[in-house]
């Protein structure tokens, strides 16, 4: 009998052939070869998407897993930024670009971050056959990038980095930002556009200089998913440094990983709720909205056992995240929770495979195998029909958003982890 893993693998190979983008970029004087998130709606290279694609690629083409990550570091900026979108072949899609809300550094590179997943995934690629030579190749750009985040995104030096726009968290329209942004109706796309412009226009006026953007205090959020991923990746970068013989780097990134983990526990964890909350504004006001990001620190191995138990309880709670197809992006009991799609607004309730990937891995790391297996099986069930959609209804499993959505192929990694 063909395992679920083998069946999914065949599907993903087909989808990754359809979404593969290859060519020569004259502007960068280099060839590119990457998987785009969806050929229909997102033909460019997105940062955290490509990291997830690299994970899926480790199961059938390690060379392409490498080229996916090489594409991300190929245009590292002078200050260390890795752009959240690289518009390798933008000339072909000028019309589509007019519908995007993006802040640019150059016509080909955005001036935003996304959750900094890359060191963690580089380590995975190295371990799954990429080899030490690949670590050696990647480490210099990775160090520049994580140093950039430390230097420019943590002005209060508490170990938590801040995002300056909601979409820097990758969770663009999450209801957890509604109150902080003073929104009247979080289900109104026009209000989201207005909010994006409120910050972007103010940043433009001060030349997008990080210190000045922070001083404006229009959108400064020490966001939990970003920081959990940051801590996880700093730990991975420390190990990569060690692997390539850089003992100083190894100690330094390990220290930073611990500092961020401690800050998440000390400053973001709410012991009454048993959830990790974002801190908003220069005053660091906790945003008490239960969304999937509150659970993502589970991935951190160093998390105290008592904290793990409190957080994991929400995943089994029917009022929390125990939907038929977990894990919804917003807790079921939140007034803003919507199982269905609301226009093109994202992260307001539906289940996503990438956050499931984090939650399931976290649960496994802490020995909560049964619960991890549930999340793995449900993720596999969602894509099993061959529909790799952007997100899914947590109650019915119906798929929404972009078709042929590449990061939903993380279900393949989840099938592997669960022995499915
Ligand atoms: C949406 C998502 C973002 C993702 C992008 C490309 O904007 O919110 O996280 O990176 O699409 O898939």
PDB file of C-alpha atoms and ligand atoms in Angstrom, residues 36-38 41-42 46-49 53 84-85 114-115 167 169-173 346-347 352 354 390 402 405 407, ligand 1:
ATOM      1  CA  UNK A  36       6.739  30.781  -5.959  1.00  0.00           C
ATOM      2  CA  UNK A  37       3.885  30.664  -3.427  1.00  0.00           C
ATOM      3  CA  UNK A  38       1.237  30.360  -6.153  1.00  0.00           C
ATOM      4  CA  UNK A  41      -1.497  35.177  -7.330  1.00  0.00           C
ATOM      5  CA  UNK A  42       2.078  35.242  -6.005  1.00  0.00           C
ATOM      6  CA  UNK A  46       8.573  35.392  -0.718  1.00  0.00           C
ATOM      7  CA  UNK A  47      10.904  35.042   2.235  1.00  0.00           C
ATOM      8  CA  UNK A  48       9.229  32.758   4.730  1.00  0.00           C
ATOM      9  CA  UNK A  49       7.321  30.935   2.001  1.00  0.00           C
ATOM     10  CA  UNK A  53       9.345  25.295   0.383  1.00  0.00           C
ATOM     11  CA  UNK A  84      10.468  39.834   2.327  1.00  0.00           C
ATOM     12  CA  UNK A  85       9.874  39.739  -1.450  1.00  0.00           C
ATOM     13  CA  UNK A 114       9.033  38.454   7.447  1.00  0.00           C
ATOM     14  CA  UNK A 115       9.332  35.926  10.298  1.00  0.00           C
ATOM     15  CA  UNK A 167       2.391  42.149   7.314  1.00  0.00           C
ATOM     16  CA  UNK A 169       4.539  39.107  10.940  1.00  0.00           C
ATOM     17  CA  UNK A 170       3.253  37.254   7.878  1.00  0.00           C
ATOM     18  CA  UNK A 171      -0.163  37.345   9.613  1.00  0.00           C
ATOM     19  CA  UNK A 172      -1.394  40.390   7.708  1.00  0.00           C
ATOM     20  CA  UNK A 173      -5.009  40.909   8.823  1.00  0.00           C
ATOM     21  CA  UNK A 346      -6.260  36.468   5.889  1.00  0.00           C
ATOM     22  CA  UNK A 347      -5.549  34.981   9.341  1.00  0.00           C
ATOM     23  CA  UNK A 352      -2.960  27.273   7.851  1.00  0.00           C
ATOM     24  CA  UNK A 354       2.628  26.464   8.247  1.00  0.00           C
ATOM     25  CA  UNK A 390      -3.674  28.888   1.025  1.00  0.00           C
ATOM     26  CA  UNK A 402      -4.621  30.931  -3.642  1.00  0.00           C
ATOM     27  CA  UNK A 405      -0.284  27.072  -2.654  1.00  0.00           C
ATOM     28  CA  UNK A 407       3.790  26.090   1.593  1.00  0.00           C
TER      29      UNK A 407
HETATM   30  C1  LIG B   1       0.126  36.533   2.365  1.00  0.00           C
HETATM   31  C2  LIG B   1       0.495  35.941   3.743  1.00  0.00           C
HETATM   32  C3  LIG B   1       2.001  35.975   3.910  1.00  0.00           C
HETATM   33  C4  LIG B   1       2.666  35.237   2.764  1.00  0.00           C
HETATM   34  C5  LIG B   1       2.239  35.814   1.407  1.00  0.00           C
HETATM   35  C6  LIG B   1       2.734  34.983   0.230  1.00  0.00           C
HETATM   36  O1  LIG B   1       0.455  37.871   2.317  1.00  0.00           O
HETATM   37  O2  LIG B   1      -0.162  36.590   4.788  1.00  0.00           O
HETATM   38  O3  LIG B   1       2.366  35.408   5.143  1.00  0.00           O
HETATM   39  O4  LIG B   1       4.043  35.263   2.871  1.00  0.00           O
HETATM   40  O5  LIG B   1       0.830  35.863   1.326  1.00  0.00           O
HETATM   41  O6  LIG B   1       2.268  33.683   0.321  1.00  0.00           O
END
